[in-house]
mmCIF file of C-alpha atoms in Angstrom:
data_model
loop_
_atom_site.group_PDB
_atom_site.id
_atom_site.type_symbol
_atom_site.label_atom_id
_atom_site.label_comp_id
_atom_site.label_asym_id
_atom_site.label_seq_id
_atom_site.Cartn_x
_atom_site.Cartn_y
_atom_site.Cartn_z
ATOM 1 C CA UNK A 1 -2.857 15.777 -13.592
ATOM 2 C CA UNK A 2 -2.146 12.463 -12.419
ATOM 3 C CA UNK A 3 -5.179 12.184 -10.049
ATOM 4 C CA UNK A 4 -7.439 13.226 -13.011
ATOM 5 C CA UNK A 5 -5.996 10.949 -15.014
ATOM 6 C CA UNK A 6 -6.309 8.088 -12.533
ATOM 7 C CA UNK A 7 -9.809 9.233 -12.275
ATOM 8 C CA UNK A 8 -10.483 8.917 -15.881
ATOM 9 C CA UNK A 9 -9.113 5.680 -16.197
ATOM 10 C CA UNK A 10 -11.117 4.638 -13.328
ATOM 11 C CA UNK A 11 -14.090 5.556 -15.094
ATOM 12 C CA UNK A 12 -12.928 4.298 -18.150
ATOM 13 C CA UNK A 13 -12.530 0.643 -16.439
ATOM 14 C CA UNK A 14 -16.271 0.715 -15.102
ATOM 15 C CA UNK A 15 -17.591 1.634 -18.151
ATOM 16 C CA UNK A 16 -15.536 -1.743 -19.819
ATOM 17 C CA UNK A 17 -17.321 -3.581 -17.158
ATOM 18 C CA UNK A 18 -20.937 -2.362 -17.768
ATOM 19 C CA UNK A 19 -20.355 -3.145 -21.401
ATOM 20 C CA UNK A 20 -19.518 -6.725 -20.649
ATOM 21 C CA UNK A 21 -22.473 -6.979 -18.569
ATOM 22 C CA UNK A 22 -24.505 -5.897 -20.979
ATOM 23 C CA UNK A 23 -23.140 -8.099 -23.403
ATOM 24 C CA UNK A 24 -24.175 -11.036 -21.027
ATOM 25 C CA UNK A 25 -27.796 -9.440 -20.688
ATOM 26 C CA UNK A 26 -27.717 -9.260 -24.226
ATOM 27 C CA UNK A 27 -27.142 -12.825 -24.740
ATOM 28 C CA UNK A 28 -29.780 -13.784 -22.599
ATOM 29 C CA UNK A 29 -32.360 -11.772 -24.394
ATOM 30 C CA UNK A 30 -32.815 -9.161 -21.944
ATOM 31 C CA UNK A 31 -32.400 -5.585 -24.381
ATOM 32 C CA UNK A 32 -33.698 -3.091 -22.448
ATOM 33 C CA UNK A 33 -33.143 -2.436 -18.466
ATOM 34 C CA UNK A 34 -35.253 -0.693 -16.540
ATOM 35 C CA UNK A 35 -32.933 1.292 -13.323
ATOM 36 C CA UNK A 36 -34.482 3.757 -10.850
ATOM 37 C CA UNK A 37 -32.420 6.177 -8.865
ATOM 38 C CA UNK A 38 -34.367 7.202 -5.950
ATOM 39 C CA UNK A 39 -32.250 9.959 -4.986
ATOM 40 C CA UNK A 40 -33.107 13.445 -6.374
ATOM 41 C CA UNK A 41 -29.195 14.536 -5.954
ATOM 42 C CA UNK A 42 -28.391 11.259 -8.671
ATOM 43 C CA UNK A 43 -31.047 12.642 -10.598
ATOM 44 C CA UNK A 44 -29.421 16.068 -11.131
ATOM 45 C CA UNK A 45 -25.907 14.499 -10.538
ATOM 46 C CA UNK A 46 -26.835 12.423 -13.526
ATOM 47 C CA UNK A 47 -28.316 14.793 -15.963
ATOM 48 C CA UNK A 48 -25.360 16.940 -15.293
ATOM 49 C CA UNK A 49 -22.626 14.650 -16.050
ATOM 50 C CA UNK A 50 -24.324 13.192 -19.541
ATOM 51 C CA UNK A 51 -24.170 10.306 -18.426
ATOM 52 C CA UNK A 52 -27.534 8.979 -20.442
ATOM 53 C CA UNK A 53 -25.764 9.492 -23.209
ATOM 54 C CA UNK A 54 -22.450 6.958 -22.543
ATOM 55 C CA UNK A 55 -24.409 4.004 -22.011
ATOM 56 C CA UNK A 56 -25.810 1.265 -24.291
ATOM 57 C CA UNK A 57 -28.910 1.644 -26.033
ATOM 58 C CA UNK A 58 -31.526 -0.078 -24.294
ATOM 59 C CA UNK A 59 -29.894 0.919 -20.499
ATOM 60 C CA UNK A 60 -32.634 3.356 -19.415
ATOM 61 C CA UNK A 61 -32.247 5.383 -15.762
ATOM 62 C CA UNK A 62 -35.732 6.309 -14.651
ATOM 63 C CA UNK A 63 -36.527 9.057 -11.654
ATOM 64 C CA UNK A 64 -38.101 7.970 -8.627
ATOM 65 C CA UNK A 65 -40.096 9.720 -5.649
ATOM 66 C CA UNK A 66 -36.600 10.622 -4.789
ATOM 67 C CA UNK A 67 -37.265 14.657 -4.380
ATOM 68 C CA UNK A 68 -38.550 15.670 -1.469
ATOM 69 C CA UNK A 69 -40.676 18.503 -2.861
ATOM 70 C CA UNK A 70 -41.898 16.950 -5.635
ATOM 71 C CA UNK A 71 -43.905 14.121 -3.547
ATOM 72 C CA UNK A 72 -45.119 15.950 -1.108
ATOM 73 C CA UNK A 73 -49.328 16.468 -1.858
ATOM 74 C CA UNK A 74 -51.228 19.252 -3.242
ATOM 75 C CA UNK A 75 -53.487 19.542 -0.219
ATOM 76 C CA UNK A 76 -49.806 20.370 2.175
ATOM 77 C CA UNK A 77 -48.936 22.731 -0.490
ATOM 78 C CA UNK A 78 -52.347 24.940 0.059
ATOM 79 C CA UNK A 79 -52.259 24.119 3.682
ATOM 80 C CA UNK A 80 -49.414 25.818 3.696
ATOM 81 C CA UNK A 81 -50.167 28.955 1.482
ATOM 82 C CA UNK A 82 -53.301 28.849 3.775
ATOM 83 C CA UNK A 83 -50.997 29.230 6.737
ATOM 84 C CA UNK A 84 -49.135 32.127 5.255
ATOM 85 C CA UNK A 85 -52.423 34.089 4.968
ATOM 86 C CA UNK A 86 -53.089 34.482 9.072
ATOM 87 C CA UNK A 87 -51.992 37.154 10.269
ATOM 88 C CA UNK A 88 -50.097 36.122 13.489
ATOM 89 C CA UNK A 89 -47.716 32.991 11.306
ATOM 90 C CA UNK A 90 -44.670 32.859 10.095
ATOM 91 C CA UNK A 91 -43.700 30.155 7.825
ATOM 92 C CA UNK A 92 -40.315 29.078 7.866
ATOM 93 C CA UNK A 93 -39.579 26.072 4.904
ATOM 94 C CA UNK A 94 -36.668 25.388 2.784
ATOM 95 C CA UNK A 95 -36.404 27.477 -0.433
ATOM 96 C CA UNK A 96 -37.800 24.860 -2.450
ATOM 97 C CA UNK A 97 -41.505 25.073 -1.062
ATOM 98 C CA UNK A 98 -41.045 28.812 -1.605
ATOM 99 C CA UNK A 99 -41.845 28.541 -5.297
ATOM 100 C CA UNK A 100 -44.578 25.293 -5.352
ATOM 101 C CA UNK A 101 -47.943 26.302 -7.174
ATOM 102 C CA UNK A 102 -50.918 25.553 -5.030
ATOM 103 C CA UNK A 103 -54.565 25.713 -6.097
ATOM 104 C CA UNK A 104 -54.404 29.562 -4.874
ATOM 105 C CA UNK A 105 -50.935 30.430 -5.949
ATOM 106 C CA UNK A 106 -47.417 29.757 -4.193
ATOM 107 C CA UNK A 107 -45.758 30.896 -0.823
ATOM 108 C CA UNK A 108 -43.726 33.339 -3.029
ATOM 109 C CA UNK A 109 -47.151 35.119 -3.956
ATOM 110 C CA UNK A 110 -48.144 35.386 -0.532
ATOM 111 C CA UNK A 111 -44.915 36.547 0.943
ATOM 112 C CA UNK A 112 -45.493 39.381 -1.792
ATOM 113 C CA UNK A 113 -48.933 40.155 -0.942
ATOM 114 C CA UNK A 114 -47.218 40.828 2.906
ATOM 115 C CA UNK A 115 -47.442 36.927 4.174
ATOM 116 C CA UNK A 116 -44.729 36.400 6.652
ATOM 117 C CA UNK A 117 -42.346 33.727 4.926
ATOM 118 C CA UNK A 118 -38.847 32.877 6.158
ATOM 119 C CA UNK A 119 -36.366 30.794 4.062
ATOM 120 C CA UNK A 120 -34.082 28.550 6.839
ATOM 121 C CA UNK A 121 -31.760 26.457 6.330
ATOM 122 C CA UNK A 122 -32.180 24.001 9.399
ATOM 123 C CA UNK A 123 -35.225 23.112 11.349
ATOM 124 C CA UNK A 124 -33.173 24.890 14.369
ATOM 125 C CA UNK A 125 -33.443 27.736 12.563
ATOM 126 C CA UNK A 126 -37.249 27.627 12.820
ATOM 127 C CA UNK A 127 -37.164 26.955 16.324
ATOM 128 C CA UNK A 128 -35.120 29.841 16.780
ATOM 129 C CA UNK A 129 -37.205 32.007 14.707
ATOM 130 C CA UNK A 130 -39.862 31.423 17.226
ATOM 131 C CA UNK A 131 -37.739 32.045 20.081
ATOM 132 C CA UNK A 132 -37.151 35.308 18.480
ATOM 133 C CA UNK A 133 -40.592 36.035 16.711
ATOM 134 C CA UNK A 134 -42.869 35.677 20.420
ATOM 135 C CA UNK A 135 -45.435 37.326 19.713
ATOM 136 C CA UNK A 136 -46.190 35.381 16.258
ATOM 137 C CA UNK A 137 -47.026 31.513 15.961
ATOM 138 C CA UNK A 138 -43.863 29.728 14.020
ATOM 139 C CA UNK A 139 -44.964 27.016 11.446
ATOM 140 C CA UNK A 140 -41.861 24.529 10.299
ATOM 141 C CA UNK A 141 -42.643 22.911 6.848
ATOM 142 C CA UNK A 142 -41.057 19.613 7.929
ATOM 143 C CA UNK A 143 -40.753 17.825 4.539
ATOM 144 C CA UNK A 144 -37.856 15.425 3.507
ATOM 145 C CA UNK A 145 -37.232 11.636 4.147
ATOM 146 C CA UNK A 146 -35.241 9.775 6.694
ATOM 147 C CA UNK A 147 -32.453 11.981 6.326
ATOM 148 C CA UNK A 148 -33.995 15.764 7.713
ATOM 149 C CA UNK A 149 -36.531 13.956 10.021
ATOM 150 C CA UNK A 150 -33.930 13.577 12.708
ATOM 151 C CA UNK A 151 -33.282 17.113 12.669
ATOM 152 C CA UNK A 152 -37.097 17.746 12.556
ATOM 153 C CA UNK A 153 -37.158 15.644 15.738
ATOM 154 C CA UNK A 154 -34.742 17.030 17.693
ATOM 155 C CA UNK A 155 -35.876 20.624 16.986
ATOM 156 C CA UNK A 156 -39.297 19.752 18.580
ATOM 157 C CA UNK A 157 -37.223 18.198 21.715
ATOM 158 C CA UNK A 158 -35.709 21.552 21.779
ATOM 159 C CA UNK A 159 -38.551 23.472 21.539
ATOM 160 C CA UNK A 160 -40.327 21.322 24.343
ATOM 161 C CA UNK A 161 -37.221 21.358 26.524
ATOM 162 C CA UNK A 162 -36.801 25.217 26.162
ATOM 163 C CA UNK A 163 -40.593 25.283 26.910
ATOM 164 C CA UNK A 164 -41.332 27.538 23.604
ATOM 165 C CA UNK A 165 -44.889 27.386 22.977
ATOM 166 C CA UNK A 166 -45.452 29.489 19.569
ATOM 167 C CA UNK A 167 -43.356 26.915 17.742
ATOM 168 C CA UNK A 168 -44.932 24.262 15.236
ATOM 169 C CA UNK A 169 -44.531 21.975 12.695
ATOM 170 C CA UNK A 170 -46.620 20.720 9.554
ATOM 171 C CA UNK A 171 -45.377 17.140 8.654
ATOM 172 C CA UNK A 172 -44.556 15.708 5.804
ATOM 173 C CA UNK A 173 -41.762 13.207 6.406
ATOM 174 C CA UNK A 174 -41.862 10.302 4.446
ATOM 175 C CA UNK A 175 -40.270 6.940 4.127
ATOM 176 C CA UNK A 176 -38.540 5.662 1.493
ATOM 177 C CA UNK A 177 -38.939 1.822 1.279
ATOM 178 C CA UNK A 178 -42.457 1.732 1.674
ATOM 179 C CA UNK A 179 -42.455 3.698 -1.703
ATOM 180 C CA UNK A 180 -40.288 1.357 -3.642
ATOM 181 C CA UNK A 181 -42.588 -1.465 -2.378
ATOM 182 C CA UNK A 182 -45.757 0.373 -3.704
ATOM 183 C CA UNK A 183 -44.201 1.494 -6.958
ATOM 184 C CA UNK A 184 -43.197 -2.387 -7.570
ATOM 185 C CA UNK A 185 -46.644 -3.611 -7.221
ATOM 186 C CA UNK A 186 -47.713 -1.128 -10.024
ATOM 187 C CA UNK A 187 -48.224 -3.136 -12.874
ATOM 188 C CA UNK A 188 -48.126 0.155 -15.256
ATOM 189 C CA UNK A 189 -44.317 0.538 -13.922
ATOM 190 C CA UNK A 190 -41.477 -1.759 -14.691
ATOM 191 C CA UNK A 191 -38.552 -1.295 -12.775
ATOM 192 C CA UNK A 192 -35.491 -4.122 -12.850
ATOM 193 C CA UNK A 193 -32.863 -2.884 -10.241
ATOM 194 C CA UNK A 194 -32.714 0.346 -8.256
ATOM 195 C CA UNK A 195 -29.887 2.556 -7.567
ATOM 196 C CA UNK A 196 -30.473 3.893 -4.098
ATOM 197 C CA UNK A 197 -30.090 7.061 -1.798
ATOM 198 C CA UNK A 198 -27.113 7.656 -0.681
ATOM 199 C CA UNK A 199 -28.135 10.328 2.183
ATOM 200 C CA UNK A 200 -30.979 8.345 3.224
ATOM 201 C CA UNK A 201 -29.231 5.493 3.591
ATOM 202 C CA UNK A 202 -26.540 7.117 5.811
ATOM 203 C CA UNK A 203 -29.603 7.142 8.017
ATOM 204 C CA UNK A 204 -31.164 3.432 7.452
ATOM 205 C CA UNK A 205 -27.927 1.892 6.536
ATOM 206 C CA UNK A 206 -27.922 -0.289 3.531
ATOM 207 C CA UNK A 207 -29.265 -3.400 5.032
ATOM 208 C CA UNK A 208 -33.141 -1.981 4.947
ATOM 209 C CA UNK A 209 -33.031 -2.659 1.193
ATOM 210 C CA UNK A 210 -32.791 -6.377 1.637
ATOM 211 C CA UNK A 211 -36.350 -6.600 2.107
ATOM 212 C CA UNK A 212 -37.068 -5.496 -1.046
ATOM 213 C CA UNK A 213 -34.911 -7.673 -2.887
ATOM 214 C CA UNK A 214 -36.632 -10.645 -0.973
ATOM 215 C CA UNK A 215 -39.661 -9.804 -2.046
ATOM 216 C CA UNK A 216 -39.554 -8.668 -5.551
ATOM 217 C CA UNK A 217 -36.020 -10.148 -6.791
ATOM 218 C CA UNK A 218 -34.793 -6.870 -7.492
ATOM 219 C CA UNK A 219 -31.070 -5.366 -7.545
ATOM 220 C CA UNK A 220 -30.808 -2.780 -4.572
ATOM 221 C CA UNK A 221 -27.593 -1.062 -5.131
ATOM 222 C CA UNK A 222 -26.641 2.443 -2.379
ATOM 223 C CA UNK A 223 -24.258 4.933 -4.203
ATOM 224 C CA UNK A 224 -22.616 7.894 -3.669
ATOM 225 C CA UNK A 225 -22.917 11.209 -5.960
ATOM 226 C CA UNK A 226 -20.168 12.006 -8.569
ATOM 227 C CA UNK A 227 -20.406 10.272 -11.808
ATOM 228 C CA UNK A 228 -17.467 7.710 -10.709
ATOM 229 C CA UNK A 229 -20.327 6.484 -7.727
ATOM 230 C CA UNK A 230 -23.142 6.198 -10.122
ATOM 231 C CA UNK A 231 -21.499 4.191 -12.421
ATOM 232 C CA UNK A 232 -20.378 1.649 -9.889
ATOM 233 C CA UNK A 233 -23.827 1.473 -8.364
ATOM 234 C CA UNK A 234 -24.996 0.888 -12.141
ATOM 235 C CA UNK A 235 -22.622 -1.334 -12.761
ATOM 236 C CA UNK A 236 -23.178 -3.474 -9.575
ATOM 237 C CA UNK A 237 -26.963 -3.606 -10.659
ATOM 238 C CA UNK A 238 -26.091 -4.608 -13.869
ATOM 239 C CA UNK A 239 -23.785 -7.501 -12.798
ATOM 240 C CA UNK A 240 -26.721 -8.710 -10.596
ATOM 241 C CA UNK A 241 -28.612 -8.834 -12.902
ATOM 242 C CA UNK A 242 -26.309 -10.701 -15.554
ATOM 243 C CA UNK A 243 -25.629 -13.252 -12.857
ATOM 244 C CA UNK A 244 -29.389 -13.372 -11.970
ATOM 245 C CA UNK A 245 -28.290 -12.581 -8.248
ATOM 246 C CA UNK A 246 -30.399 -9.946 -6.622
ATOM 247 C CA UNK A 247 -29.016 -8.448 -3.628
ATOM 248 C CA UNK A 248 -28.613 -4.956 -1.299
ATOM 249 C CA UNK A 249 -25.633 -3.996 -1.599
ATOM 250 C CA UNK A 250 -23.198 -0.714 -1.062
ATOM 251 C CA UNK A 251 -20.522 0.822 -2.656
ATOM 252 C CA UNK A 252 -20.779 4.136 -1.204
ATOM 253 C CA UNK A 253 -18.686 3.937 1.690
ATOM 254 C CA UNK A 254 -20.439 6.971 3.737
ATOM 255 C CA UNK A 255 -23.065 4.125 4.480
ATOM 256 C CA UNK A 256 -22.764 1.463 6.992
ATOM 257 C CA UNK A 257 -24.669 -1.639 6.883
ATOM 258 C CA UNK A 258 -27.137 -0.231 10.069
ATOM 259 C CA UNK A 259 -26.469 3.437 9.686
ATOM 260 C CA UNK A 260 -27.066 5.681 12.417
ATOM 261 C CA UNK A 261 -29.108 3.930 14.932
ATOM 262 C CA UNK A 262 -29.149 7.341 16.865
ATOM 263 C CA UNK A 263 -30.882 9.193 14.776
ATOM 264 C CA UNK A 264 -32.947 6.183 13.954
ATOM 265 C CA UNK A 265 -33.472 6.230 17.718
ATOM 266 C CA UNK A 266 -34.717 9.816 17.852
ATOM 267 C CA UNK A 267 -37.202 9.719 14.708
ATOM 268 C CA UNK A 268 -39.081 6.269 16.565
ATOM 269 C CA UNK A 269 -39.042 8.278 19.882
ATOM 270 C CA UNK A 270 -40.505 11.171 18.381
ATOM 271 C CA UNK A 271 -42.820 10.229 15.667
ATOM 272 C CA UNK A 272 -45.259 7.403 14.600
ATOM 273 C CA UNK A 273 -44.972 5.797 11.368
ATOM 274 C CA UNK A 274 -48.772 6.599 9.537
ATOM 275 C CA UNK A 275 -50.615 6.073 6.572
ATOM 276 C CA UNK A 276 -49.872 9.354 4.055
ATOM 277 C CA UNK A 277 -49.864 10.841 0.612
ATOM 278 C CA UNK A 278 -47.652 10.836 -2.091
ATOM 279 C CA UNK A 279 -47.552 12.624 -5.201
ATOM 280 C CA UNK A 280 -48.307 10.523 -8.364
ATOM 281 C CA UNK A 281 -48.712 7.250 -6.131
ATOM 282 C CA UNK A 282 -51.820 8.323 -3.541
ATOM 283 C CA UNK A 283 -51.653 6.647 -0.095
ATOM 284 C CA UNK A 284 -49.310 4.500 0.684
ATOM 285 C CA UNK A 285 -49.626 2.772 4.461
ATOM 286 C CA UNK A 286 -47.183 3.684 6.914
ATOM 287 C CA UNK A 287 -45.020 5.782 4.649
ATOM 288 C CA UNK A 288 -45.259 8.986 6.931
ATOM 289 C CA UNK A 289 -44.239 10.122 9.863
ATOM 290 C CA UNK A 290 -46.244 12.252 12.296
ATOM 291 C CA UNK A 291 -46.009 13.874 15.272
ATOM 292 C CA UNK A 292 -46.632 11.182 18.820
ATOM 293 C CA UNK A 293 -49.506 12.123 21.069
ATOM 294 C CA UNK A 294 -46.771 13.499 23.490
ATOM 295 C CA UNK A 295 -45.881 15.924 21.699
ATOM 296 C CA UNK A 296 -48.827 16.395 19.477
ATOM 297 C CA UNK A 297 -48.833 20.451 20.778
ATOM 298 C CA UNK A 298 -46.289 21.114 18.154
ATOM 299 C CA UNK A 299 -48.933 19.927 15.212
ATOM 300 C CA UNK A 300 -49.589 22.724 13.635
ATOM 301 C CA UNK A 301 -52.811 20.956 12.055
ATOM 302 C CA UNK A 302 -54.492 20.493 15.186
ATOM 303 C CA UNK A 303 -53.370 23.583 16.619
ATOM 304 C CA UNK A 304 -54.679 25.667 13.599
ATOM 305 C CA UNK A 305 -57.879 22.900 12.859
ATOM 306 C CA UNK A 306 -56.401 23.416 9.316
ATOM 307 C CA UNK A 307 -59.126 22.880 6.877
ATOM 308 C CA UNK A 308 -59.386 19.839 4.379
ATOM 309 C CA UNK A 309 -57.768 20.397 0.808
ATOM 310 C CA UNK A 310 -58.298 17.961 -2.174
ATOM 311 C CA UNK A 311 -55.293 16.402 -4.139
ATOM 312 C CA UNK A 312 -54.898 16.618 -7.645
ATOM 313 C CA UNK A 313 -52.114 17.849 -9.911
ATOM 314 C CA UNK A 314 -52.736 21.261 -12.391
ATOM 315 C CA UNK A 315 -54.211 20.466 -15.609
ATOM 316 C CA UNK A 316 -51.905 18.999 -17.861
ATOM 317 C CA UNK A 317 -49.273 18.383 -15.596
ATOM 318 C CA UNK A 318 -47.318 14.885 -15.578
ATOM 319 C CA UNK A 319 -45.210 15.470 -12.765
ATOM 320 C CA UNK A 320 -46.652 12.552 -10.688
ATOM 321 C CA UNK A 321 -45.835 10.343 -13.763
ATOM 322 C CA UNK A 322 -42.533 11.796 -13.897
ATOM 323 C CA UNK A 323 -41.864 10.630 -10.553
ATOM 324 C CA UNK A 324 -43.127 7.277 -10.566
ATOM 325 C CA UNK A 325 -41.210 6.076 -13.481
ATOM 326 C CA UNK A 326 -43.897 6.187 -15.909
ATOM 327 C CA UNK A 327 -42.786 8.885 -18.295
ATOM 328 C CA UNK A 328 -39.410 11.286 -18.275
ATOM 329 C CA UNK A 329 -39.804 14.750 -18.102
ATOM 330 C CA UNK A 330 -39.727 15.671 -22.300
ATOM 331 C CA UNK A 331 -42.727 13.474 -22.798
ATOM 332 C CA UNK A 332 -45.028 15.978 -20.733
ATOM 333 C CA UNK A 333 -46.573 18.699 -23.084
ATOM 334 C CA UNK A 334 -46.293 21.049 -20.284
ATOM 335 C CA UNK A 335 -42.116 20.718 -20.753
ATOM 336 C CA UNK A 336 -40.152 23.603 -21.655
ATOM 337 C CA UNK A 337 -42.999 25.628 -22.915
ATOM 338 C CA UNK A 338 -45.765 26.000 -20.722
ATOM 339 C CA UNK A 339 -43.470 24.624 -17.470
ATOM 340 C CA UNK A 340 -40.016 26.421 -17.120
ATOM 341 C CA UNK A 341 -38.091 27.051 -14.366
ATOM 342 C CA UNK A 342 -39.241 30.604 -14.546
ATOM 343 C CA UNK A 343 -42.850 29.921 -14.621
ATOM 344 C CA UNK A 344 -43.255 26.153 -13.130
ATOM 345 C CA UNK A 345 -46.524 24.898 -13.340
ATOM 346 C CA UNK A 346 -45.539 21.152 -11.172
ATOM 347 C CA UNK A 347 -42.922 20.826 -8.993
ATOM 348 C CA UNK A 348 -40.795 18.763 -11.049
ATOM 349 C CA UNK A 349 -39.843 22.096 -12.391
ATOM 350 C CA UNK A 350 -39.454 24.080 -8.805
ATOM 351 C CA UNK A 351 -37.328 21.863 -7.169
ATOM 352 C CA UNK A 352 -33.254 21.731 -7.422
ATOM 353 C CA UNK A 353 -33.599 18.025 -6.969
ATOM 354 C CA UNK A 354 -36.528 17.809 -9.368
ATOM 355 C CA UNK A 355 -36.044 15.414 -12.417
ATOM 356 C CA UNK A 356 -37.902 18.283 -14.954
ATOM 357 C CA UNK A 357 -35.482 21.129 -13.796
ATOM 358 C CA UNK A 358 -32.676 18.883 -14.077
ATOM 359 C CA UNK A 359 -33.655 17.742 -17.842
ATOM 360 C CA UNK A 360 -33.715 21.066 -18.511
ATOM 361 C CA UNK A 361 -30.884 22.499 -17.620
ATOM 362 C CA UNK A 362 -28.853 19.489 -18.903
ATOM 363 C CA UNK A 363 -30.455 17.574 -21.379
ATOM 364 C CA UNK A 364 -32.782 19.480 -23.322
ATOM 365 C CA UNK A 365 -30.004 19.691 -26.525
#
């Protein structure tokens, strides 16, 4: 009882302090702040604890490209479906793909119609799949940011150290800053402080941010998970901002200021940093990481010569608004009637981490 109420008090204290703050904002003028959580884990960790709903009026959280799914393009979507339909593959993704609509219907559909589709937990998984599965041609949907493409790297050392030549992977790693950089030079979004990724950043360490605040004067704050994290990380952004005194900062102490130069070691050794896609946002330069020519056997594009798929988003849906900042999740017609978690129509609604699914299974009442 004592830790809970220590806990609560805790709590109780931070949310004294983000009052004061916003007192001070209020004095200068400044009624209505503008945070982004770029994390798709503070998105759902968010909705789940109410958390909207404690602070003052005007103090607006706004979801980022922070979901893995939920970026990634239409075109990888039917590449993948497209994939599922030969009849010597096996695709082996994370469950979240499983249930992403492309143009032609979902994994889910084809794994029903007979389509070889293997949930895995771990890109190892995959490799072992295809260490199992010889006679078949293993396809990895690599998706994620900084913090799975380490273990998407090291699974294709394995694979080329073990010399197993039915294993593959389609890429879709992205990275994170260059997205924050391209959603701040979006006029149509206005974003005053972000509250960062806390798994990512056990990756890039905290330090990357710093950039950003350099160039755009903006509050770059890396928190942890539970409520008590995210209102710390809120309440740092909001004392930056009453002091006018941008800065990257951490108070998430699973983060170092460099993070794990080892992993960052093994992502630059096995991919280059390209031009790619992102959901709601379009091409962003070097926000991707692909495959180097050395070990460009393990692309399953070029290996399959994959055929070209247009982007674009299913009629109606706002799910690349969603996660650019521009709208939240209630303002899409789509929400809760056409688009539910048992019938999604974007991937906002698909995803664990996606900001739709989140709002409604939290904050729909």
């Amino acid at each position: 009882m004592d830790i809970l109420e220590n806990r609560m008090n805790r709590i109780a204290e931070i949310h004294q302090k983000i009052n004061g703050y916003w007192e001070s904002l209020s004095a200068q003028g400044r009624t209505d702040v503008r945070i982004m959580e770029i994390c798709g884990t503070h998105t759902v960790a968010i909705s789940r604890s109410g958390l909207r709903a404690t602070f003052p009026k005007g103090l607006k959280l706004i979801s980022g490209p922070g979901c893995p799914v939920c970026v990634t393009g239409q075109s990888y979507v039917d590449k993948a479906i497209y994939l599922a339909r030969q009849p010597d593959v096996i695709i082996a993704t994370y469950g979240d793909m499983v249930r992403v609509p492309g143009t032609t219907g979902s994994l889910e559909a084809v794994r029903s119609e007979g389509g070889k589709v293997e949930v895995v937990y771990s890109a190892h998984q995959a490799v072992d799949l295809a260490r199992r599965c010889e006679d078949k041609q293993v396809v990895f949907l690599a998706i994620g940011f900084e913090t799975t493409a380490p273990a998407t790297a090291l699974a294709i050392r394995q694979a080329d150290e073990q010399k197993i030549s039915n294993f593959f992977i389609l890429s879709s790693h992205k990275l994170v800053i260059p997205a924050m950089r391209a959603l701040l030079n979006d006029k149509d979004i206005r974003i005053d402080g972000f509250l960062c990724p806390g798994h990512v950043s056990v990756i890039t360490g905290w330090r990357v941010y710093e950039s950003i605040v350099n160039e755009f004067a903006r509050p770059c704050v890396v928190a942890g998970f539970d409520d008590e994290q995210i209102l710390k990380g809120i309440c740092e952004i909001l004392r930056q901002l009453a002091e006018q005194s941008p800065a990257a900062c951490c108070v998430y102490p699973a983060v170092s200021e460099t993070g794990n130069q080892h992993a960052q070691q093994v992502i630059h050794e096995t991919f280059d940093v390209i031009d790619t896609y992102w959901r709601g946002i379009g091409i962003i330069p070097a926000s991707g990481l692909g495959l180097k020519e050395r070990f460009s056997r393990f692309d399953a594009d070029k290996r399959f010569n994959l055929p070209v798929f247009e982007e674009h988003d299913p009629p109606g849906c706002r799910c690349g608004e969603v996660i650019s900042g521009k709208c939240i999740p209630p303002e899409c017609p789509l929400f809760g009637t056409i688009c539910t978690p048992r019938e999604p129509v974007g991937p906002c609604m698909v995803s664990s981490e996606g900001s739709c699914a989140a709002y409604y299974k939290y904050d729909r009442h």
